[in-house]
JSON list of C-alpha atoms and ligand atoms in Angstrom, two decimals:
[
{"chain": "A", "resi": 1, "resn": "MET", "atom": "CA", "xyz": [110.43, 69.36, 73.04]},
{"chain": "A", "resi": 2, "resn": "ALA", "atom": "CA", "xyz": [113.39, 72.16, 73.54]},
{"chain": "A", "resi": 3, "resn": "ASP", "atom": "CA", "xyz": [114.91, 72.91, 76.39]},
{"chain": "A", "resi": 4, "resn": "TYR", "atom": "CA", "xyz": [115.92, 77.22, 76.63]},
{"chain": "A", "resi": 5, "resn": "THR", "atom": "CA", "xyz": [118.38, 79.00, 78.52]},
{"chain": "A", "resi": 6, "resn": "VAL", "atom": "CA", "xyz": [117.11, 81.51, 80.50]},
{"chain": "A", "resi": 7, "resn": "GLU", "atom": "CA", "xyz": [119.09, 84.75, 81.97]},
{"chain": "A", "resi": 8, "resn": "PHE", "atom": "CA", "xyz": [117.65, 86.96, 84.61]},
{"chain": "A", "resi": 9, "resn": "VAL", "atom": "CA", "xyz": [119.87, 90.77, 84.14]},
{"chain": "A", "resi": 10, "resn": "GLY", "atom": "CA", "xyz": [121.31, 91.46, 88.02]},
{"chain": "A", "resi": 11, "resn": "THR", "atom": "CA", "xyz": [121.13, 88.57, 89.61]},
{"chain": "A", "resi": 12, "resn": "GLY", "atom": "CA", "xyz": [123.05, 86.64, 88.21]},
{"chain": "A", "resi": 13, "resn": "GLU", "atom": "CA", "xyz": [120.04, 83.75, 87.42]},
{"chain": "A", "resi": 14, "resn": "THR", "atom": "CA", "xyz": [119.96, 81.30, 84.81]},
{"chain": "A", "resi": 15, "resn": "ILE", "atom": "CA", "xyz": [118.25, 78.52, 84.60]},
{"chain": "A", "resi": 16, "resn": "GLU", "atom": "CA", "xyz": [116.58, 76.03, 81.43]},
{"chain": "A", "resi": 17, "resn": "VAL", "atom": "CA", "xyz": [113.45, 75.89, 80.40]},
{"chain": "A", "resi": 18, "resn": "SER", "atom": "CA", "xyz": [111.24, 73.96, 78.33]},
{"chain": "A", "resi": 19, "resn": "ASP", "atom": "CA", "xyz": [108.55, 75.25, 75.22]},
{"chain": "A", "resi": 20, "resn": "LYS", "atom": "CA", "xyz": [106.28, 73.05, 77.14]},
{"chain": "A", "resi": 21, "resn": "GLN", "atom": "CA", "xyz": [106.92, 75.12, 80.60]},
{"chain": "A", "resi": 22, "resn": "THR", "atom": "CA", "xyz": [106.14, 78.33, 81.92]},
{"chain": "A", "resi": 23, "resn": "LEU", "atom": "CA", "xyz": [108.90, 80.84, 82.96]},
{"chain": "A", "resi": 24, "resn": "LEU", "atom": "CA", "xyz": [106.82, 81.25, 86.01]},
{"chain": "A", "resi": 25, "resn": "GLN", "atom": "CA", "xyz": [106.32, 77.40, 86.68]},
{"chain": "A", "resi": 26, "resn": "ALA", "atom": "CA", "xyz": [110.10, 76.84, 85.84]},
{"chain": "A", "resi": 27, "resn": "CYS", "atom": "CA", "xyz": [111.66, 79.68, 88.41]},
{"chain": "A", "resi": 28, "resn": "LEU", "atom": "CA", "xyz": [109.63, 77.84, 91.35]},
{"chain": "A", "resi": 29, "resn": "GLU", "atom": "CA", "xyz": [111.37, 75.01, 90.84]},
{"chain": "A", "resi": 30, "resn": "GLU", "atom": "CA", "xyz": [114.91, 77.30, 90.56]},
{"chain": "A", "resi": 31, "resn": "GLY", "atom": "CA", "xyz": [113.92, 78.76, 93.80]},
{"chain": "A", "resi": 32, "resn": "ILE", "atom": "CA", "xyz": [113.55, 81.95, 92.18]},
{"chain": "A", "resi": 33, "resn": "ALA", "atom": "CA", "xyz": [111.63, 84.77, 93.61]},
{"chain": "A", "resi": 34, "resn": "GLN", "atom": "CA", "xyz": [109.63, 85.71, 91.00]},
{"chain": "A", "resi": 35, "resn": "GLU", "atom": "CA", "xyz": [106.12, 87.71, 91.84]},
{"chain": "A", "resi": 36, "resn": "TYR", "atom": "CA", "xyz": [103.27, 86.07, 90.96]},
{"chain": "A", "resi": 37, "resn": "SER", "atom": "CA", "xyz": [99.71, 86.47, 92.03]},
{"chain": "A", "resi": 38, "resn": "CYS", "atom": "CA", "xyz": [96.81, 85.31, 89.80]},
{"chain": "A", "resi": 39, "resn": "ARG", "atom": "CA", "xyz": [98.32, 82.71, 87.97]},
{"chain": "A", "resi": 40, "resn": "VAL", "atom": "CA", "xyz": [96.31, 83.25, 85.33]},
{"chain": "A", "resi": 41, "resn": "GLY", "atom": "CA", "xyz": [97.43, 85.79, 83.25]},
{"chain": "A", "resi": 42, "resn": "MET", "atom": "CA", "xyz": [94.95, 88.86, 84.38]},
{"chain": "A", "resi": 43, "resn": "CYS", "atom": "CA", "xyz": [97.53, 90.87, 87.32]},
{"chain": "A", "resi": 44, "resn": "LEU", "atom": "CA", "xyz": [100.87, 91.70, 86.12]},
{"chain": "A", "resi": 45, "resn": "ALA", "atom": "CA", "xyz": [102.11, 91.15, 89.04]},
{"chain": "A", "resi": 46, "resn": "CYS", "atom": "CA", "xyz": [104.46, 88.32, 87.51]},
{"chain": "A", "resi": 47, "resn": "SER", "atom": "CA", "xyz": [105.89, 90.23, 84.22]},
{"chain": "A", "resi": 48, "resn": "ALA", "atom": "CA", "xyz": [109.01, 91.15, 82.54]},
{"chain": "A", "resi": 49, "resn": "LYS", "atom": "CA", "xyz": [110.79, 92.71, 80.17]},
{"chain": "A", "resi": 50, "resn": "ILE", "atom": "CA", "xyz": [112.12, 90.99, 77.90]},
{"chain": "A", "resi": 51, "resn": "LEU", "atom": "CA", "xyz": [115.56, 92.06, 76.54]},
{"chain": "A", "resi": 52, "resn": "GLU", "atom": "CA", "xyz": [116.00, 89.12, 74.33]},
{"chain": "A", "resi": 53, "resn": "GLY", "atom": "CA", "xyz": [114.56, 86.10, 72.43]},
{"chain": "A", "resi": 54, "resn": "GLU", "atom": "CA", "xyz": [111.09, 85.27, 71.62]},
{"chain": "A", "resi": 55, "resn": "VAL", "atom": "CA", "xyz": [107.99, 83.57, 74.39]},
{"chain": "A", "resi": 56, "resn": "GLU", "atom": "CA", "xyz": [104.64, 82.76, 73.25]},
{"chain": "A", "resi": 57, "resn": "GLN", "atom": "CA", "xyz": [101.68, 83.69, 75.22]},
{"chain": "A", "resi": 58, "resn": "SER", "atom": "CA", "xyz": [99.17, 83.62, 73.19]},
{"chain": "A", "resi": 59, "resn": "VAL", "atom": "CA", "xyz": [96.84, 83.91, 76.07]},
{"chain": "A", "resi": 60, "resn": "ALA", "atom": "CA", "xyz": [98.60, 86.57, 78.10]},
{"chain": "A", "resi": 61, "resn": "GLU", "atom": "CA", "xyz": [98.31, 88.79, 75.19]},
{"chain": "A", "resi": 62, "resn": "ALA", "atom": "CA", "xyz": [94.47, 87.50, 74.75]},
{"chain": "A", "resi": 63, "resn": "ARG", "atom": "CA", "xyz": [93.58, 88.97, 78.60]},
{"chain": "A", "resi": 64, "resn": "ALA", "atom": "CA", "xyz": [96.15, 91.60, 79.94]},
{"chain": "A", "resi": 65, "resn": "LEU", "atom": "CA", "xyz": [98.67, 92.80, 77.68]},
{"chain": "A", "resi": 66, "resn": "THR", "atom": "CA", "xyz": [98.35, 95.10, 74.45]},
{"chain": "A", "resi": 67, "resn": "SER", "atom": "CA", "xyz": [99.92, 93.66, 71.40]},
{"chain": "A", "resi": 68, "resn": "ALA", "atom": "CA", "xyz": [102.73, 95.76, 70.99]},
{"chain": "A", "resi": 69, "resn": "GLU", "atom": "CA", "xyz": [103.37, 95.35, 74.73]},
{"chain": "A", "resi": 70, "resn": "ALA", "atom": "CA", "xyz": [103.67, 91.20, 74.52]},
{"chain": "A", "resi": 71, "resn": "GLU", "atom": "CA", "xyz": [106.51, 91.72, 72.32]},
{"chain": "A", "resi": 72, "resn": "GLU", "atom": "CA", "xyz": [108.22, 93.63, 74.96]},
{"chain": "A", "resi": 73, "resn": "TYR", "atom": "CA", "xyz": [106.93, 92.00, 78.66]},
{"chain": "A", "resi": 74, "resn": "ALA", "atom": "CA", "xyz": [106.18, 88.50, 78.97]},
{"chain": "A", "resi": 75, "resn": "LEU", "atom": "CA", "xyz": [103.48, 87.78, 81.72]},
{"chain": "A", "resi": 76, "resn": "THR", "atom": "CA", "xyz": [105.44, 84.92, 83.11]},
{"chain": "A", "resi": 77, "resn": "CYS", "atom": "CA", "xyz": [102.64, 82.68, 84.90]},
{"chain": "A", "resi": 78, "resn": "MET", "atom": "CA", "xyz": [101.71, 82.78, 80.32]},
{"chain": "A", "resi": 79, "resn": "ALA", "atom": "CA", "xyz": [104.90, 83.11, 79.11]},
{"chain": "A", "resi": 80, "resn": "ARG", "atom": "CA", "xyz": [106.98, 79.69, 77.64]},
{"chain": "A", "resi": 81, "resn": "PRO", "atom": "CA", "xyz": [110.06, 80.49, 75.97]},
{"chain": "A", "resi": 82, "resn": "GLN", "atom": "CA", "xyz": [110.79, 79.93, 72.07]},
{"chain": "A", "resi": 83, "resn": "SER", "atom": "CA", "xyz": [114.68, 80.82, 72.31]},
{"chain": "A", "resi": 84, "resn": "ASP", "atom": "CA", "xyz": [116.90, 81.60, 74.32]},
{"chain": "A", "resi": 85, "resn": "LEU", "atom": "CA", "xyz": [115.82, 84.44, 76.65]},
{"chain": "A", "resi": 86, "resn": "VAL", "atom": "CA", "xyz": [117.53, 87.69, 78.94]},
{"chain": "A", "resi": 87, "resn": "LEU", "atom": "CA", "xyz": [114.94, 89.23, 80.63]},
{"chain": "A", "resi": 88, "resn": "ASP", "atom": "CA", "xyz": [115.13, 92.18, 83.94]},
{"chain": "A", "resi": 89, "resn": "ARG", "atom": "CA", "xyz": [112.52, 90.62, 86.35]},
{"chain": "A", "resi": 90, "resn": "GLY", "atom": "CA", "xyz": [110.11, 93.32, 88.32]},
{"chain": "A", "resi": 91, "resn": "LYS", "atom": "CA", "xyz": [109.24, 95.20, 84.94]},
{"chain": "A", "resi": 92, "resn": "TYR", "atom": "CA", "xyz": [105.90, 96.74, 83.72]},
{"chain": "A", "resi": 93, "resn": "PRO", "atom": "CA", "xyz": [104.05, 97.15, 81.01]},
{"chain": "A", "resi": 94, "resn": "PRO", "atom": "CA", "xyz": [102.57, 100.44, 81.04]},
{"chain": "A", "resi": 95, "resn": "SER", "atom": "CA", "xyz": [98.55, 99.53, 81.27]},
{"chain": "A", "resi": 96, "resn": "ILE", "atom": "CA", "xyz": [99.24, 97.96, 84.83]},
{"chain": "A", "resi": 97, "resn": "GLU", "atom": "CA", "xyz": [98.16, 101.39, 85.71]},
{"chain": "A", "resi": 98, "resn": "ASN", "atom": "CA", "xyz": [95.02, 100.52, 83.24]},
{"chain": "A", "resi": 99, "resn": "ALA", "atom": "CA", "xyz": [94.29, 97.49, 84.94]},
{"chain": "A", "resi": 100, "resn": "GLY", "atom": "CA", "xyz": [92.99, 98.54, 88.40]},
{"chain": "A", "resi": 101, "resn": "VAL", "atom": "CA", "xyz": [96.45, 97.37, 89.62]},
{"chain": "A", "resi": 102, "resn": "ASP", "atom": "CA", "xyz": [97.98, 99.36, 92.86]},
{"chain": "A", "resi": 103, "resn": "ALA", "atom": "CA", "xyz": [100.81, 100.36, 91.18]},
{"chain": "A", "resi": 104, "resn": "ASP", "atom": "CA", "xyz": [102.17, 101.82, 94.71]},
{"chain": "A", "resi": 105, "resn": "GLY", "atom": "CA", "xyz": [105.82, 99.61, 95.01]},
{"chain": "A", "resi": 106, "resn": "ALA", "atom": "CA", "xyz": [104.74, 97.17, 92.26]},
{"chain": "A", "resi": 107, "resn": "VAL", "atom": "CA", "xyz": [106.15, 99.75, 89.42]},
{"chain": "A", "resi": 108, "resn": "ALA", "atom": "CA", "xyz": [109.94, 99.31, 89.36]},
{"chain": "A", "resi": 109, "resn": "ASP", "atom": "CA", "xyz": [112.57, 101.99, 88.47]},
{"chain": "A", "resi": 110, "resn": "ASP", "atom": "CA", "xyz": [113.24, 102.42, 84.82]},
{"chain": "A", "resi": 111, "resn": "ASP", "atom": "CA", "xyz": [116.29, 102.67, 85.63]},
{"chain": "B", "resi": 201, "resn": "FES", "atom": "S1", "xyz": [100.28, 85.75, 88.53]},
{"chain": "B", "resi": 201, "resn": "FES", "atom": "FE1", "xyz": [98.74, 87.19, 87.48]},
{"chain": "B", "resi": 201, "resn": "FES", "atom": "S2", "xyz": [99.78, 87.76, 85.68]},
{"chain": "B", "resi": 201, "resn": "FES", "atom": "FE2", "xyz": [100.80, 86.01, 86.07]}
]
């Protein structure tokens, strides 16, 4: 088991996350206000953009993300760190518009 440092840009939050733990589990335990809904890799509500590092999220890739999206976005309810990470929470992959999810207020501005 390895622990990795996960930094969230724009908030100054940094947590340690085991490679056996999902990013969402760690956020909830640490009191970080990560959005989520289904917790099973279907709704994309828990998405974060991966600015640095790698995650294991084969279930998310099978369920909701394209292969290309899975390299840029982590579904935090499914993703486990494979390295130290820098994440931007509240950033959503393009396929959210095709997932039947109401994007009003959910799609963050890229600025
Ligand atoms: S909470 Fe729905 S995909 Fe993660």
